[in-house]
PDB file of C-alpha atoms in Angstrom:
ATOM      1  CA  MET E   1       0.019  -0.038  -0.010  1.00 98.00           C
ATOM      2  CA  LEU E   2       1.416   3.313  -1.081  1.00 98.00           C
ATOM      3  CA  VAL E   3       0.359   6.268   1.072  1.00 98.00           C
ATOM      4  CA  GLY E   4       0.909   9.947   0.455  1.00 97.00           C
ATOM      5  CA  SER E   5      -0.661  13.278   0.297  1.00 96.00           C
ATOM      6  CA  SER E   6      -1.432  14.543  -3.159  1.00 95.00           C
ATOM      7  CA  GLY E   7       1.034  16.710  -4.980  1.00 95.00           C
ATOM      8  CA  GLY E   8       4.854  16.208  -4.397  1.00 95.00           C
ATOM      9  CA  HIS E   9       4.462  13.400  -1.898  1.00 96.00           C
ATOM     10  CA  LEU E  10       2.418  11.345  -4.469  1.00 97.00           C
ATOM     11  CA  ALA E  11       4.745  12.319  -7.250  1.00 97.00           C
ATOM     12  CA  GLN E  12       7.635  10.777  -5.307  1.00 96.00           C
ATOM     13  CA  LEU E  13       5.665   7.594  -4.781  1.00 98.00           C
ATOM     14  CA  LEU E  14       4.921   7.520  -8.406  1.00 98.00           C
ATOM     15  CA  ALA E  15       8.601   7.625  -9.130  1.00 97.00           C
ATOM     16  CA  LEU E  16       8.846   4.197  -7.518  1.00 97.00           C
ATOM     17  CA  ALA E  17       6.926   2.698 -10.580  1.00 96.00           C
ATOM     18  CA  PRO E  18       9.891   0.413 -11.702  1.00 96.00           C
ATOM     19  CA  TRP E  19       9.663  -1.298  -8.223  1.00 95.00           C
ATOM     20  CA  TYR E  20       5.845  -1.633  -7.832  1.00 96.00           C
ATOM     21  CA  ARG E  21       4.878  -1.992 -11.639  1.00 94.00           C
ATOM     22  CA  ASN E  22       4.525  -5.810 -11.446  1.00 96.00           C
ATOM     23  CA  ARG E  23       3.213  -5.801  -7.849  1.00 96.00           C
ATOM     24  CA  ALA E  24      -0.313  -5.769  -6.566  1.00 96.00           C
ATOM     25  CA  ARG E  25      -0.921  -2.437  -4.995  1.00 97.00           C
ATOM     26  CA  SER E  26      -3.379   0.072  -3.673  1.00 98.00           C
ATOM     27  CA  TRP E  27      -2.930   3.745  -2.962  1.00 98.00           C
ATOM     28  CA  VAL E  28      -4.146   6.110  -0.156  1.00 98.00           C
ATOM     29  CA  THR E  29      -4.165   9.891  -1.002  1.00 98.00           C
ATOM     30  CA  PHE E  30      -6.406  12.815  -1.235  1.00 97.00           C
ATOM     31  CA  ASP E  31      -9.246  13.201  -3.717  1.00 97.00           C
ATOM     32  CA  THR E  32      -7.742  16.003  -5.909  1.00 97.00           C
ATOM     33  CA  PRO E  33      -7.797  16.575  -9.638  1.00 97.00           C
ATOM     34  CA  ASP E  34      -4.015  15.729  -9.972  1.00 96.00           C
ATOM     35  CA  ALA E  35      -4.312  12.562  -7.967  1.00 98.00           C
ATOM     36  CA  ARG E  36      -7.431  11.431  -9.895  1.00 98.00           C
ATOM     37  CA  SER E  37      -5.597  11.863 -13.076  1.00 97.00           C
ATOM     38  CA  LEU E  38      -2.364  10.292 -12.024  1.00 98.00           C
ATOM     39  CA  LEU E  39      -3.895   7.314 -10.436  1.00 98.00           C
ATOM     40  CA  ASP E  40      -6.593   6.655 -13.084  1.00 98.00           C
ATOM     41  CA  GLY E  41      -7.015   2.837 -13.316  1.00 97.00           C
ATOM     42  CA  GLU E  42      -5.422   2.194  -9.912  1.00 98.00           C
ATOM     43  CA  GLN E  43      -7.019   0.905  -6.714  1.00 97.00           C
ATOM     44  CA  VAL E  44      -7.328   4.105  -4.514  1.00 98.00           C
ATOM     45  CA  VAL E  45      -8.658   4.804  -1.071  1.00 98.00           C
ATOM     46  CA  TRP E  46      -9.394   8.475  -0.855  1.00 98.00           C
ATOM     47  CA  ALA E  47      -8.449  10.017   2.508  1.00 98.00           C
ATOM     48  CA  HIS E  48      -9.780  13.041   4.157  1.00 97.00           C
ATOM     49  CA  HIS E  49      -8.122  16.415   3.871  1.00 95.00           C
ATOM     50  CA  PRO E  50      -6.910  18.893   4.807  1.00 89.00           C
ATOM     51  CA  THR E  51      -4.741  17.219   7.433  1.00 87.00           C
ATOM     52  CA  THR E  52      -2.530  20.109   8.560  1.00 81.00           C
ATOM     53  CA  ARG E  53      -3.614  20.900  12.077  1.00 82.00           C
ATOM     54  CA  ASN E  54      -6.863  19.375  11.492  1.00 90.00           C
ATOM     55  CA  VAL E  55      -7.673  16.987  14.406  1.00 93.00           C
ATOM     56  CA  LYS E  56     -10.998  16.016  13.058  1.00 96.00           C
ATOM     57  CA  ASN E  57      -9.441  14.701   9.771  1.00 96.00           C
ATOM     58  CA  LEU E  58      -6.744  13.034  11.706  1.00 95.00           C
ATOM     59  CA  ALA E  59      -9.363  11.140  13.574  1.00 96.00           C
ATOM     60  CA  ARG E  60     -11.327  10.376  10.356  1.00 97.00           C
ATOM     61  CA  ASN E  61      -8.195   9.056   8.647  1.00 98.00           C
ATOM     62  CA  MET E  62      -7.351   6.977  11.702  1.00 98.00           C
ATOM     63  CA  LEU E  63     -10.743   5.193  11.277  1.00 98.00           C
ATOM     64  CA  LEU E  64     -10.132   4.930   7.630  1.00 98.00           C
ATOM     65  CA  ALA E  65      -6.850   3.284   8.265  1.00 98.00           C
ATOM     66  CA  VAL E  66      -8.365   0.778  10.715  1.00 98.00           C
ATOM     67  CA  ARG E  67     -11.083  -0.153   8.283  1.00 98.00           C
ATOM     68  CA  THR E  68      -8.925  -0.231   5.235  1.00 98.00           C
ATOM     69  CA  LEU E  69      -6.092  -2.282   6.800  1.00 98.00           C
ATOM     70  CA  LYS E  70      -8.576  -4.663   8.358  1.00 97.00           C
ATOM     71  CA  ARG E  71     -10.410  -5.299   5.025  1.00 96.00           C
ATOM     72  CA  ARG E  72      -7.320  -5.615   2.659  1.00 95.00           C
ATOM     73  CA  ASN E  73      -4.442  -7.984   2.422  1.00 95.00           C
ATOM     74  CA  VAL E  74      -1.550  -5.499   2.797  1.00 97.00           C
ATOM     75  CA  ASP E  75       2.002  -6.757   2.845  1.00 97.00           C
ATOM     76  CA  ALA E  76       3.655  -3.301   3.637  1.00 98.00           C
ATOM     77  CA  VAL E  77       2.825   0.246   3.914  1.00 98.00           C
ATOM     78  CA  VAL E  78       5.231   2.642   2.012  1.00 98.00           C
ATOM     79  CA  THR E  79       4.860   6.326   2.490  1.00 98.00           C
ATOM     80  CA  THR E  80       6.396   9.676   1.756  1.00 97.00           C
ATOM     81  CA  GLY E  81       4.102  11.665   4.116  1.00 95.00           C
ATOM     82  CA  ALA E  82       2.537  13.992   4.875  1.00 93.00           C
ATOM     83  CA  GLY E  83      -0.432  14.119   7.290  1.00 89.00           C
ATOM     84  CA  VAL E  84      -2.225  11.087   5.859  1.00 96.00           C
ATOM     85  CA  ALA E  85       0.622   8.925   6.558  1.00 97.00           C
ATOM     86  CA  LEU E  86       0.615   8.906  10.398  1.00 97.00           C
ATOM     87  CA  PRO E  87      -2.676   6.960  10.804  1.00 98.00           C
ATOM     88  CA  PHE E  88      -1.822   4.425   8.278  1.00 98.00           C
ATOM     89  CA  VAL E  89       1.741   3.864   9.670  1.00 98.00           C
ATOM     90  CA  VAL E  90       0.428   3.581  13.128  1.00 98.00           C
ATOM     91  CA  VAL E  91      -2.421   1.137  12.406  1.00 98.00           C
ATOM     92  CA  ALA E  92      -0.231  -0.894  10.123  1.00 98.00           C
ATOM     93  CA  ARG E  93       2.543  -1.303  12.740  1.00 98.00           C
ATOM     94  CA  LEU E  94      -0.086  -2.308  15.315  1.00 97.00           C
ATOM     95  CA  ARG E  95      -1.377  -4.917  12.975  1.00 98.00           C
ATOM     96  CA  GLY E  96       2.201  -6.235  12.440  1.00 98.00           C
ATOM     97  CA  ILE E  97       2.448  -4.847   8.826  1.00 98.00           C
ATOM     98  CA  PRO E  98       5.871  -3.552   7.920  1.00 98.00           C
ATOM     99  CA  THR E  99       6.034   0.247   7.569  1.00 98.00           C
ATOM    100  CA  VAL E 100       8.565   2.108   5.362  1.00 98.00           C
ATOM    101  CA  TYR E 101       8.937   5.946   5.223  1.00 98.00           C
ATOM    102  CA  ILE E 102      10.828   7.696   2.501  1.00 98.00           C
ATOM    103  CA  GLU E 103      11.800  11.217   3.637  1.00 97.00           C
ATOM    104  CA  VAL E 104      11.009  13.749   0.977  1.00 95.00           C
ATOM    105  CA  TYR E 105      13.920  14.965  -1.125  1.00 92.00           C
ATOM    106  CA  ASP E 106      13.480  18.714  -0.363  1.00 92.00           C
ATOM    107  CA  ARG E 107      14.025  18.457   3.422  1.00 92.00           C
ATOM    108  CA  ILE E 108      17.755  18.577   3.811  1.00 93.00           C
ATOM    109  CA  ASP E 109      18.161  20.887   6.755  1.00 94.00           C
ATOM    110  CA  SER E 110      15.561  19.549   9.037  1.00 95.00           C
ATOM    111  CA  PRO E 111      13.353  16.396   9.438  1.00 96.00           C
ATOM    112  CA  THR E 112       9.747  16.597   8.483  1.00 96.00           C
ATOM    113  CA  LEU E 113       7.131  16.685  11.271  1.00 94.00           C
ATOM    114  CA  THR E 114       5.438  13.594   9.832  1.00 95.00           C
ATOM    115  CA  ALA E 115       8.609  11.658   9.749  1.00 97.00           C
ATOM    116  CA  ARG E 116       9.383  12.450  13.369  1.00 96.00           C
ATOM    117  CA  LEU E 117       5.861  11.415  14.399  1.00 96.00           C
ATOM    118  CA  CYS E 118       5.962   8.155  12.331  1.00 97.00           C
ATOM    119  CA  ARG E 119       9.526   7.287  13.348  1.00 97.00           C
ATOM    120  CA  PRO E 120       8.553   5.097  16.433  1.00 97.00           C
ATOM    121  CA  PHE E 121       6.340   3.067  14.239  1.00 98.00           C
ATOM    122  CA  LEU E 122       8.680   2.379  11.261  1.00 98.00           C
ATOM    123  CA  SER E 123      10.224  -0.815  10.101  1.00 98.00           C
ATOM    124  CA  ALA E 124      12.547   1.127   7.864  1.00 98.00           C
ATOM    125  CA  MET E 125      13.553   4.670   7.272  1.00 98.00           C
ATOM    126  CA  LEU E 126      14.800   5.712   3.828  1.00 98.00           C
ATOM    127  CA  VAL E 127      16.364   9.029   2.901  1.00 98.00           C
ATOM    128  CA  GLN E 128      17.169  10.505  -0.413  1.00 97.00           C
ATOM    129  CA  TRP E 129      20.313  12.422   0.577  1.00 96.00           C
ATOM    130  CA  GLU E 130      23.371  11.419   2.572  1.00 96.00           C
ATOM    131  CA  GLU E 131      22.826  14.834   4.490  1.00 96.00           C
ATOM    132  CA  GLN E 132      19.431  13.555   5.871  1.00 97.00           C
ATOM    133  CA  ARG E 133      21.291  10.740   7.754  1.00 96.00           C
ATOM    134  CA  ARG E 134      22.124  13.528  10.254  1.00 96.00           C
ATOM    135  CA  PHE E 135      18.525  13.382  11.515  1.00 97.00           C
ATOM    136  CA  TYR E 136      18.143   9.599  10.720  1.00 96.00           C
ATOM    137  CA  PRO E 137      21.430   7.817  11.554  1.00 96.00           C
ATOM    138  CA  ASP E 138      19.860   4.456  10.987  1.00 94.00           C
ATOM    139  CA  GLY E 139      18.357   5.610   7.696  1.00 97.00           C
ATOM    140  CA  THR E 140      19.176   3.963   4.400  1.00 97.00           C
ATOM    141  CA  VAL E 141      20.210   6.294   1.575  1.00 97.00           C
ATOM    142  CA  VAL E 142      18.222   5.317  -1.552  1.00 96.00           C
ATOM    143  CA  GLY E 143      19.044   8.325  -3.781  1.00 94.00           C
ATOM    144  CA  ASN E 144      16.756  10.874  -5.280  1.00 93.00           C
ATOM    145  CA  LEU E 145      13.371   9.591  -6.475  1.00 91.00           C
ATOM    146  CA  LEU E 146      12.709  12.582  -8.723  1.00 85.00           C
TER     147      LEU E 146
END
């Protein structure tokens, strides 16, 4: 399951196409025109937004994560953030599903809030720049996705 906010987070997940192309997959993102266009023909769960400082949508996405991960056979949750990631990472981890976070490429001077919140629930932390290992010493550098 690929989880990410629409826009740049979704674009970075889409860049993983060579990896997921021949795998069964589903997506979790926001119902926006760009996401609908980019994920046409894919299996998508539309999450509630906005998520920034929105406790109501955090709770709604937590319930969505519980329902979705209970109903689907998910081998792993892979995310680039942002707000929609936390509920899915937490619920996946509690259900024993591996969780992978890929820190976004444009945050070199500081860690993202979502990565910091998700960190205790992660099976693996991936970064796109060696400089990001300053914040994630156990992170694995995978290089730039875009």
